[in-house]
PDB file of C-alpha atoms and ligand atoms in Angstrom:
ATOM      1  CA  MET A   1      88.646  71.465  82.577  1.00  0.00           C
ATOM      2  CA  ASN A   2      88.537  74.390  84.996  1.00  0.00           C
ATOM      3  CA  LYS A   3      86.688  72.377  87.628  1.00  0.00           C
ATOM      4  CA  ALA A   4      89.642  72.753  90.039  1.00  0.00           C
ATOM      5  CA  LEU A   5      91.108  76.196  90.569  1.00  0.00           C
ATOM      6  CA  LEU A   6      93.760  77.741  92.803  1.00  0.00           C
ATOM      7  CA  VAL A   7      92.824  81.211  94.025  1.00  0.00           C
ATOM      8  CA  SER A   8      94.184  83.741  96.492  1.00  0.00           C
ATOM      9  CA  ASP A   9      92.426  86.835  97.864  1.00  0.00           C
ATOM     10  CA  ALA A  10      92.364  90.607  97.363  1.00  0.00           C
ATOM     11  CA  ALA A  11      93.326  91.505 100.952  1.00  0.00           C
ATOM     12  CA  HIS A  12      96.609  93.117  99.827  1.00  0.00           C
ATOM     13  CA  PHE A  13      95.651  94.059  96.283  1.00  0.00           C
ATOM     14  CA  ARG A  14      97.129  97.481  95.417  1.00  0.00           C
ATOM     15  CA  VAL A  15      98.774  99.251  92.510  1.00  0.00           C
ATOM     16  CA  ASP A  16     102.323  99.820  93.796  1.00  0.00           C
ATOM     17  CA  TYR A  17     104.000  99.818  90.366  1.00  0.00           C
ATOM     18  CA  GLU A  18     103.001  99.963  86.700  1.00  0.00           C
ATOM     19  CA  ILE A  19     103.983  96.831  84.773  1.00  0.00           C
ATOM     20  CA  ASN A  20     101.115  96.877  82.302  1.00  0.00           C
ATOM     21  CA  PRO A  21      99.340  99.793  80.596  1.00  0.00           C
ATOM     22  CA  TYR A  22      96.171  99.349  82.675  1.00  0.00           C
ATOM     23  CA  MET A  23      97.963 100.034  85.976  1.00  0.00           C
ATOM     24  CA  HIS A  24      98.283 103.588  87.336  1.00  0.00           C
ATOM     25  CA  THR A  25      99.610 104.109  90.852  1.00  0.00           C
ATOM     26  CA  ALA A  26      97.385 107.213  91.021  1.00  0.00           C
ATOM     27  CA  VAL A  27      94.288 105.013  90.560  1.00  0.00           C
ATOM     28  CA  GLN A  28      94.049 102.627  93.518  1.00  0.00           C
ATOM     29  CA  PRO A  29      91.422  99.920  93.949  1.00  0.00           C
ATOM     30  CA  ASP A  30      88.767 100.465  96.583  1.00  0.00           C
ATOM     31  CA  HIS A  31      89.745  97.925  99.220  1.00  0.00           C
ATOM     32  CA  ALA A  32      86.276  96.808 100.311  1.00  0.00           C
ATOM     33  CA  ALA A  33      84.943  96.734  96.744  1.00  0.00           C
ATOM     34  CA  ALA A  34      87.926  94.681  95.560  1.00  0.00           C
ATOM     35  CA  LEU A  35      87.471  92.136  98.354  1.00  0.00           C
ATOM     36  CA  LEU A  36      83.795  91.784  97.496  1.00  0.00           C
ATOM     37  CA  GLU A  37      84.446  91.555  93.757  1.00  0.00           C
ATOM     38  CA  HIS A  38      86.918  88.723  94.277  1.00  0.00           C
ATOM     39  CA  GLU A  39      84.694  86.927  96.791  1.00  0.00           C
ATOM     40  CA  ARG A  40      81.826  87.029  94.288  1.00  0.00           C
ATOM     41  CA  ILE A  41      83.963  85.490  91.567  1.00  0.00           C
ATOM     42  CA  VAL A  42      84.986  82.666  93.895  1.00  0.00           C
ATOM     43  CA  ALA A  43      81.401  82.210  95.134  1.00  0.00           C
ATOM     44  CA  VAL A  44      80.224  81.730  91.548  1.00  0.00           C
ATOM     45  CA  HIS A  45      82.968  79.158  90.895  1.00  0.00           C
ATOM     46  CA  ARG A  46      81.705  77.206  93.906  1.00  0.00           C
ATOM     47  CA  ALA A  47      78.040  77.646  92.976  1.00  0.00           C
ATOM     48  CA  VAL A  48      78.617  76.138  89.528  1.00  0.00           C
ATOM     49  CA  GLY A  49      80.475  73.159  91.002  1.00  0.00           C
ATOM     50  CA  ARG A  50      84.141  74.131  90.715  1.00  0.00           C
ATOM     51  CA  HIS A  51      86.537  72.938  93.399  1.00  0.00           C
ATOM     52  CA  ILE A  52      88.547  75.773  94.973  1.00  0.00           C
ATOM     53  CA  GLU A  53      92.019  75.599  96.509  1.00  0.00           C
ATOM     54  CA  TYR A  54      93.353  78.641  98.327  1.00  0.00           C
ATOM     55  CA  VAL A  55      96.702  80.338  99.007  1.00  0.00           C
ATOM     56  CA  PRO A  56      96.446  83.376 101.327  1.00  0.00           C
ATOM     57  CA  SER A  57      97.908  86.556  99.840  1.00  0.00           C
ATOM     58  CA  ALA A  58     101.013  88.080 101.428  1.00  0.00           C
ATOM     59  CA  PRO A  59     101.258  91.762 102.428  1.00  0.00           C
ATOM     60  CA  GLU A  60     104.368  92.377 100.295  1.00  0.00           C
ATOM     61  CA  CYS A  61     102.679  90.968  97.161  1.00  0.00           C
ATOM     62  CA  PRO A  62     100.085  93.445  95.831  1.00  0.00           C
ATOM     63  CA  ASP A  63      99.375  91.369  92.683  1.00  0.00           C
ATOM     64  CA  MET A  64      99.053  87.996  94.381  1.00  0.00           C
ATOM     65  CA  VAL A  65      95.312  87.898  93.699  1.00  0.00           C
ATOM     66  CA  PHE A  66      96.288  87.122  90.075  1.00  0.00           C
ATOM     67  CA  THR A  67      97.230  83.482  90.655  1.00  0.00           C
ATOM     68  CA  ALA A  68      97.157  82.577  86.957  1.00  0.00           C
ATOM     69  CA  ASN A  69     100.693  83.877  86.520  1.00  0.00           C
ATOM     70  CA  ALA A  70     102.136  81.603  89.209  1.00  0.00           C
ATOM     71  CA  ALA A  71     102.599  78.515  87.040  1.00  0.00           C
ATOM     72  CA  LEU A  72     101.234  76.213  84.377  1.00  0.00           C
ATOM     73  CA  VAL A  73      99.981  72.922  85.809  1.00  0.00           C
ATOM     74  CA  ARG A  74      99.308  69.645  84.001  1.00  0.00           C
ATOM     75  CA  GLY A  75      98.781  66.362  85.808  1.00  0.00           C
ATOM     76  CA  GLY A  76     101.148  66.185  88.757  1.00  0.00           C
ATOM     77  CA  ARG A  77     103.630  68.694  87.323  1.00  0.00           C
ATOM     78  CA  ALA A  78     103.867  72.437  87.505  1.00  0.00           C
ATOM     79  CA  VAL A  79     106.204  74.777  85.644  1.00  0.00           C
ATOM     80  CA  LEU A  80     106.537  77.903  87.774  1.00  0.00           C
ATOM     81  CA  GLY A  81     106.155  81.344  86.259  1.00  0.00           C
ATOM     82  CA  ALA A  82     109.170  83.659  85.964  1.00  0.00           C
ATOM     83  CA  PRO A  83     107.499  87.070  86.297  1.00  0.00           C
ATOM     84  CA  PRO A  84     108.831  90.641  86.157  1.00  0.00           C
ATOM     85  CA  PRO A  85     110.984  91.570  89.225  1.00  0.00           C
ATOM     86  CA  GLU A  86     108.055  93.411  90.859  1.00  0.00           C
ATOM     87  CA  ARG A  87     106.213  90.085  91.296  1.00  0.00           C
ATOM     88  CA  LYS A  88     109.074  87.733  92.173  1.00  0.00           C
ATOM     89  CA  ALA A  89     108.198  87.745  95.906  1.00  0.00           C
ATOM     90  CA  GLU A  90     104.975  85.824  95.129  1.00  0.00           C
ATOM     91  CA  LEU A  91     106.734  82.755  93.809  1.00  0.00           C
ATOM     92  CA  PRO A  92     107.861  81.088  97.073  1.00  0.00           C
ATOM     93  CA  TYR A  93     104.259  81.090  98.363  1.00  0.00           C
ATOM     94  CA  PHE A  94     102.956  79.318  95.278  1.00  0.00           C
ATOM     95  CA  GLN A  95     105.954  77.026  95.117  1.00  0.00           C
ATOM     96  CA  GLU A  96     105.336  75.986  98.715  1.00  0.00           C
ATOM     97  CA  TRP A  97     101.636  75.343  98.088  1.00  0.00           C
ATOM     98  CA  LEU A  98     102.410  73.229  95.016  1.00  0.00           C
ATOM     99  CA  ILE A  99     105.076  71.175  96.811  1.00  0.00           C
ATOM    100  CA  ASP A 100     102.833  70.680  99.858  1.00  0.00           C
ATOM    101  CA  ASN A 101     100.149  69.406  97.513  1.00  0.00           C
ATOM    102  CA  ASP A 102     102.485  66.858  95.924  1.00  0.00           C
ATOM    103  CA  TYR A 103     103.166  68.563  92.627  1.00  0.00           C
ATOM    104  CA  GLU A 104     106.527  68.125  91.002  1.00  0.00           C
ATOM    105  CA  VAL A 105     107.632  71.734  90.603  1.00  0.00           C
ATOM    106  CA  LEU A 106     110.004  72.877  87.865  1.00  0.00           C
ATOM    107  CA  GLU A 107     111.531  76.322  87.618  1.00  0.00           C
ATOM    108  CA  ALA A 108     111.296  78.239  84.353  1.00  0.00           C
ATOM    109  CA  PRO A 109     114.708  78.926  82.797  1.00  0.00           C
ATOM    110  CA  TYR A 110     113.434  81.979  80.868  1.00  0.00           C
ATOM    111  CA  PRO A 111     110.842  84.724  81.448  1.00  0.00           C
ATOM    112  CA  PHE A 112     107.419  83.055  81.615  1.00  0.00           C
ATOM    113  CA  SER A 113     104.021  84.484  82.510  1.00  0.00           C
ATOM    114  CA  GLY A 114     102.612  81.146  83.664  1.00  0.00           C
ATOM    115  CA  GLN A 115      99.077  80.362  82.615  1.00  0.00           C
ATOM    116  CA  GLY A 116      98.675  84.031  81.618  1.00  0.00           C
ATOM    117  CA  ASP A 117     100.607  83.141  78.473  1.00  0.00           C
ATOM    118  CA  ALA A 118      99.720  79.447  78.265  1.00  0.00           C
ATOM    119  CA  LEU A 119      96.172  78.397  77.449  1.00  0.00           C
ATOM    120  CA  ALA A 120      95.596  74.654  77.549  1.00  0.00           C
ATOM    121  CA  CYS A 121      93.244  73.428  74.859  1.00  0.00           C
ATOM    122  CA  GLY A 122      93.228  69.631  75.118  1.00  0.00           C
ATOM    123  CA  ASP A 123      96.665  68.458  74.024  1.00  0.00           C
ATOM    124  CA  LEU A 124      97.353  71.817  72.399  1.00  0.00           C
ATOM    125  CA  LEU A 125      98.897  74.684  74.280  1.00  0.00           C
ATOM    126  CA  LEU A 126      98.121  78.137  72.924  1.00  0.00           C
ATOM    127  CA  ALA A 127     101.320  79.806  74.021  1.00  0.00           C
ATOM    128  CA  GLY A 128     102.004  83.520  73.987  1.00  0.00           C
ATOM    129  CA  TYR A 129     105.347  85.180  73.446  1.00  0.00           C
ATOM    130  CA  GLY A 130     106.818  88.580  72.700  1.00  0.00           C
ATOM    131  CA  GLN A 131     105.721  90.305  75.911  1.00  0.00           C
ATOM    132  CA  ARG A 132     106.253  88.476  79.224  1.00  0.00           C
ATOM    133  CA  THR A 133     107.166  85.043  77.917  1.00  0.00           C
ATOM    134  CA  ASP A 134     110.409  84.212  76.149  1.00  0.00           C
ATOM    135  CA  ARG A 135     109.735  82.094  73.095  1.00  0.00           C
ATOM    136  CA  ARG A 136     112.321  79.555  74.285  1.00  0.00           C
ATOM    137  CA  MET A 137     109.823  78.583  77.016  1.00  0.00           C
ATOM    138  CA  HIS A 138     107.662  76.897  74.390  1.00  0.00           C
ATOM    139  CA  ALA A 139     110.108  74.014  73.937  1.00  0.00           C
ATOM    140  CA  VAL A 140     110.385  73.685  77.723  1.00  0.00           C
ATOM    141  CA  LEU A 141     106.586  73.439  78.098  1.00  0.00           C
ATOM    142  CA  ALA A 142     106.343  70.931  75.258  1.00  0.00           C
ATOM    143  CA  GLN A 143     109.093  68.810  76.788  1.00  0.00           C
ATOM    144  CA  GLU A 144     108.054  68.974  80.447  1.00  0.00           C
ATOM    145  CA  LEU A 145     104.264  68.917  80.132  1.00  0.00           C
ATOM    146  CA  GLY A 146     103.787  67.061  76.848  1.00  0.00           C
ATOM    147  CA  TYR A 147     101.918  69.766  74.980  1.00  0.00           C
ATOM    148  CA  GLU A 148     101.860  70.481  71.279  1.00  0.00           C
ATOM    149  CA  VAL A 149     102.551  74.211  71.247  1.00  0.00           C
ATOM    150  CA  VAL A 150     100.735  76.716  69.036  1.00  0.00           C
ATOM    151  CA  PRO A 151     102.838  79.907  69.287  1.00  0.00           C
ATOM    152  CA  LEU A 152     100.809  83.122  69.307  1.00  0.00           C
ATOM    153  CA  ARG A 153     102.373  86.562  69.419  1.00  0.00           C
ATOM    154  CA  THR A 154     100.454  89.546  70.733  1.00  0.00           C
ATOM    155  CA  VAL A 155     101.211  92.869  69.105  1.00  0.00           C
ATOM    156  CA  SER A 156     101.563  95.295  72.019  1.00  0.00           C
ATOM    157  CA  PRO A 157     101.799  95.648  75.809  1.00  0.00           C
ATOM    158  CA  GLN A 158      98.023  96.198  75.835  1.00  0.00           C
ATOM    159  CA  TRP A 159      97.994  92.398  75.429  1.00  0.00           C
ATOM    160  CA  TYR A 160     100.845  91.781  77.837  1.00  0.00           C
ATOM    161  CA  ASP A 161      99.492  88.272  78.482  1.00  0.00           C
ATOM    162  CA  LEU A 162      97.813  86.026  75.916  1.00  0.00           C
ATOM    163  CA  ASP A 163      94.826  85.502  78.212  1.00  0.00           C
ATOM    164  CA  LEU A 164      93.666  89.020  77.336  1.00  0.00           C
ATOM    165  CA  ALA A 165      93.629  88.217  73.623  1.00  0.00           C
ATOM    166  CA  VAL A 166      92.393  84.610  73.430  1.00  0.00           C
ATOM    167  CA  GLY A 167      89.910  82.589  75.493  1.00  0.00           C
ATOM    168  CA  VAL A 168      89.381  78.822  75.380  1.00  0.00           C
ATOM    169  CA  VAL A 169      85.640  78.182  75.481  1.00  0.00           C
ATOM    170  CA  GLU A 170      85.483  74.472  74.635  1.00  0.00           C
ATOM    171  CA  PRO A 171      88.819  72.700  74.011  1.00  0.00           C
ATOM    172  CA  GLY A 172      89.026  71.392  70.476  1.00  0.00           C
ATOM    173  CA  ARG A 173      85.735  73.063  69.557  1.00  0.00           C
ATOM    174  CA  VAL A 174      85.326  76.757  70.399  1.00  0.00           C
ATOM    175  CA  LEU A 175      87.814  79.593  70.896  1.00  0.00           C
ATOM    176  CA  ALA A 176      87.203  83.316  71.248  1.00  0.00           C
ATOM    177  CA  TYR A 177      89.898  85.763  70.196  1.00  0.00           C
ATOM    178  CA  CYS A 178      90.623  89.355  69.280  1.00  0.00           C
ATOM    179  CA  PRO A 179      92.198  89.327  65.785  1.00  0.00           C
ATOM    180  CA  ASP A 180      93.689  92.811  66.178  1.00  0.00           C
ATOM    181  CA  ALA A 181      95.645  91.713  69.248  1.00  0.00           C
ATOM    182  CA  LEU A 182      97.649  89.089  67.321  1.00  0.00           C
ATOM    183  CA  ASP A 183     100.240  89.397  64.583  1.00  0.00           C
ATOM    184  CA  GLN A 184      99.411  88.133  61.108  1.00  0.00           C
ATOM    185  CA  PRO A 185     101.158  84.703  61.324  1.00  0.00           C
ATOM    186  CA  SER A 186      99.444  84.056  64.663  1.00  0.00           C
ATOM    187  CA  ARG A 187      96.012  84.931  63.237  1.00  0.00           C
ATOM    188  CA  HIS A 188      96.760  82.584  60.365  1.00  0.00           C
ATOM    189  CA  ARG A 189      97.713  79.784  62.772  1.00  0.00           C
ATOM    190  CA  LEU A 190      94.489  80.205  64.750  1.00  0.00           C
ATOM    191  CA  ARG A 191      92.342  80.286  61.614  1.00  0.00           C
ATOM    192  CA  GLY A 192      93.887  76.987  60.544  1.00  0.00           C
ATOM    193  CA  ILE A 193      93.230  75.293  63.865  1.00  0.00           C
ATOM    194  CA  GLY A 194      89.894  73.825  62.808  1.00  0.00           C
ATOM    195  CA  MET A 195      87.739  75.197  65.610  1.00  0.00           C
ATOM    196  CA  ASP A 196      84.755  77.519  65.799  1.00  0.00           C
ATOM    197  CA  LEU A 197      86.328  80.970  66.309  1.00  0.00           C
ATOM    198  CA  ILE A 198      84.379  83.792  67.934  1.00  0.00           C
ATOM    199  CA  GLU A 199      85.845  87.176  67.004  1.00  0.00           C
ATOM    200  CA  VAL A 200      85.942  89.781  69.752  1.00  0.00           C
ATOM    201  CA  CYS A 201      86.469  93.502  69.048  1.00  0.00           C
ATOM    202  CA  VAL A 202      89.325  95.489  70.629  1.00  0.00           C
ATOM    203  CA  GLU A 203      86.848  97.476  72.698  1.00  0.00           C
ATOM    204  CA  GLU A 204      85.496  94.389  74.486  1.00  0.00           C
ATOM    205  CA  ALA A 205      88.883  92.661  74.673  1.00  0.00           C
ATOM    206  CA  ALA A 206      90.342  95.762  76.359  1.00  0.00           C
ATOM    207  CA  CYS A 207      87.624  95.355  79.027  1.00  0.00           C
ATOM    208  CA  PHE A 208      89.029  91.858  79.745  1.00  0.00           C
ATOM    209  CA  ALA A 209      86.225  90.084  77.876  1.00  0.00           C
ATOM    210  CA  LEU A 210      88.513  87.218  76.854  1.00  0.00           C
ATOM    211  CA  ASN A 211      89.848  86.778  80.353  1.00  0.00           C
ATOM    212  CA  LEU A 212      87.159  84.200  80.990  1.00  0.00           C
ATOM    213  CA  ILE A 213      86.918  80.811  82.649  1.00  0.00           C
ATOM    214  CA  SER A 214      84.928  78.140  80.874  1.00  0.00           C
ATOM    215  CA  ASP A 215      84.357  74.590  82.069  1.00  0.00           C
ATOM    216  CA  GLY A 216      82.520  73.759  78.852  1.00  0.00           C
ATOM    217  CA  THR A 217      79.096  74.304  80.454  1.00  0.00           C
ATOM    218  CA  THR A 218      79.363  77.596  82.310  1.00  0.00           C
ATOM    219  CA  VAL A 219      81.452  80.582  81.291  1.00  0.00           C
ATOM    220  CA  THR A 220      82.346  83.098  83.989  1.00  0.00           C
ATOM    221  CA  MET A 221      83.390  86.407  82.485  1.00  0.00           C
ATOM    222  CA  THR A 222      83.339  90.157  83.000  1.00  0.00           C
ATOM    223  CA  SER A 223      80.090  92.062  82.691  1.00  0.00           C
ATOM    224  CA  GLY A 224      81.731  94.598  80.350  1.00  0.00           C
ATOM    225  CA  ALA A 225      81.369  92.588  77.150  1.00  0.00           C
ATOM    226  CA  PRO A 226      77.731  92.071  76.111  1.00  0.00           C
ATOM    227  CA  ARG A 227      78.556  91.049  72.532  1.00  0.00           C
ATOM    228  CA  LEU A 228      80.817  88.190  73.550  1.00  0.00           C
ATOM    229  CA  ALA A 229      78.324  87.130  76.229  1.00  0.00           C
ATOM    230  CA  ALA A 230      75.594  86.980  73.576  1.00  0.00           C
ATOM    231  CA  ALA A 231      77.804  84.967  71.193  1.00  0.00           C
ATOM    232  CA  LEU A 232      78.466  82.431  73.964  1.00  0.00           C
ATOM    233  CA  ARG A 233      74.766  82.146  74.845  1.00  0.00           C
ATOM    234  CA  GLU A 234      73.990  81.538  71.171  1.00  0.00           C
ATOM    235  CA  ARG A 235      76.215  78.478  71.503  1.00  0.00           C
ATOM    236  CA  ASP A 236      74.085  77.204  74.395  1.00  0.00           C
ATOM    237  CA  LEU A 237      76.601  78.035  77.088  1.00  0.00           C
ATOM    238  CA  ARG A 238      75.483  79.340  80.435  1.00  0.00           C
ATOM    239  CA  VAL A 239      77.149  82.719  80.974  1.00  0.00           C
ATOM    240  CA  VAL A 240      77.657  84.385  84.356  1.00  0.00           C
ATOM    241  CA  GLU A 241      78.783  87.990  84.040  1.00  0.00           C
ATOM    242  CA  LEU A 242      80.720  89.479  86.941  1.00  0.00           C
ATOM    243  CA  ASP A 243      81.840  92.970  87.860  1.00  0.00           C
ATOM    244  CA  THR A 244      85.630  93.289  87.485  1.00  0.00           C
ATOM    245  CA  THR A 245      85.993  97.080  87.927  1.00  0.00           C
ATOM    246  CA  GLU A 246      88.521  96.896  90.768  1.00  0.00           C
ATOM    247  CA  LEU A 247      90.604  94.037  89.347  1.00  0.00           C
ATOM    248  CA  ALA A 248      90.837  95.991  86.084  1.00  0.00           C
ATOM    249  CA  LYS A 249      92.891  98.643  87.928  1.00  0.00           C
ATOM    250  CA  GLY A 250      95.609  95.998  88.234  1.00  0.00           C
ATOM    251  CA  GLY A 251      95.172  94.990  84.604  1.00  0.00           C
ATOM    252  CA  GLY A 252      93.362  91.748  85.313  1.00  0.00           C
ATOM    253  CA  GLY A 253      90.001  90.036  84.991  1.00  0.00           C
ATOM    254  CA  VAL A 254      88.224  86.832  85.933  1.00  0.00           C
ATOM    255  CA  ARG A 255      90.700  84.324  84.538  1.00  0.00           C
ATOM    256  CA  CYS A 256      93.756  86.054  85.968  1.00  0.00           C
ATOM    257  CA  THR A 257      92.453  85.270  89.456  1.00  0.00           C
ATOM    258  CA  ALA A 258      92.501  81.491  89.065  1.00  0.00           C
ATOM    259  CA  LEU A 259      95.168  78.930  88.258  1.00  0.00           C
ATOM    260  CA  THR A 260      93.727  75.827  86.583  1.00  0.00           C
ATOM    261  CA  LEU A 261      94.729  72.625  88.398  1.00  0.00           C
ATOM    262  CA  ASP A 262      92.909  70.077  86.232  1.00  0.00           C
ATOM    263  CA  ASN A 263      94.319  70.469  82.733  1.00  0.00           C
ATOM    264  CA  PRO A 264      93.780  66.984  81.285  1.00  0.00           C
ATOM    265  CA  LEU A 265      96.728  64.696  80.607  1.00  0.00           C
ATOM    266  CA  PRO A 266      97.307  63.346  77.094  1.00  0.00           C
ATOM    267  CA  ALA A 267      94.912  60.636  76.006  1.00  0.00           C
ATOM    268  CA  ARG A 268      96.854  57.349  76.037  1.00  0.00           C
ATOM    269  CA  SER A 269      97.164  55.473  72.783  1.00  0.00           C
TER     270      SER A 269
HETATM  271  N1  LIG B   1      99.040  93.425  87.663  1.00  0.00           N
HETATM  272  C1  LIG B   1      99.250  92.107  87.182  1.00  0.00           C
HETATM  273  C2  LIG B   1     100.473  92.070  86.302  1.00  0.00           C
HETATM  274  O1  LIG B   1     100.639  92.995  85.526  1.00  0.00           O
HETATM  275  C3  LIG B   1      98.057  91.583  86.444  1.00  0.00           C
HETATM  276  C4  LIG B   1      98.200  90.156  86.017  1.00  0.00           C
HETATM  277  C5  LIG B   1      96.979  89.621  85.371  1.00  0.00           C
HETATM  278  N2  LIG B   1      97.139  88.269  84.992  1.00  0.00           N
HETATM  279  C6  LIG B   1      96.877  87.730  83.805  1.00  0.00           C
HETATM  280  N3  LIG B   1      96.920  86.449  83.705  1.00  0.00           N
HETATM  281  N4  LIG B   1      96.659  88.450  82.744  1.00  0.00           N
HETATM  282  O2  LIG B   1     101.269  91.169  86.340  1.00  0.00           O
END
């Protein structure tokens, strides 16, 4: 898992609109610093043995660096995201890349934040709703990609995507999550899931601590969350902490910048 990732670049990354509470058009990313920050993230993916695919960003798409929202991919199928109007122009670029790379591409019939609101965890899909994803998408994802959906509702726009509130560390074994970001039934569902749960405080989660990428051996995450990093190291994971200062101005972190291409297919009986 997370050994094959689709990334873009930060060449056109700007804050042209405010569609999450972290974005302020008055606070623009430093262009050179943002490019470097993104290049470092990708360099670490490569250094730890992850395969990288690349879609160049387009000038009219200031959020295209956040490829996670483009789709959810499993096996040879991809369900495209259906983002807010400000980000619709990104979709044809990702759609074209997916088709050119032989994926069967399905359009989402309802609002859907792609992998931002859909965390694969083996055959389970931790699926967000209530912010950018319409709950009716859950049945579509179950039907089209064969997942068993665990619905999780975040409580406010601060957690506009589930990947700010929950992180899959080892599918079936270890999850990290911020209890305060989820409503009570969702917390209950997670606590009944039978996995080791690492609790993350609001302070670290709001620094994009949970927006991490784990391949089960190495976790790449922001450098702003020392407590979570320590909890992961205690579990014998190798942790690489990366600066995400510029990406944070767009409301994103490490995981937002990569779309997972190798979510495993169901084990055959
Ligand atoms: N500015 C982007 C947006 O609000 C950030 C997306 C970050 N992606 C994520 N998976 N959380 O859409």
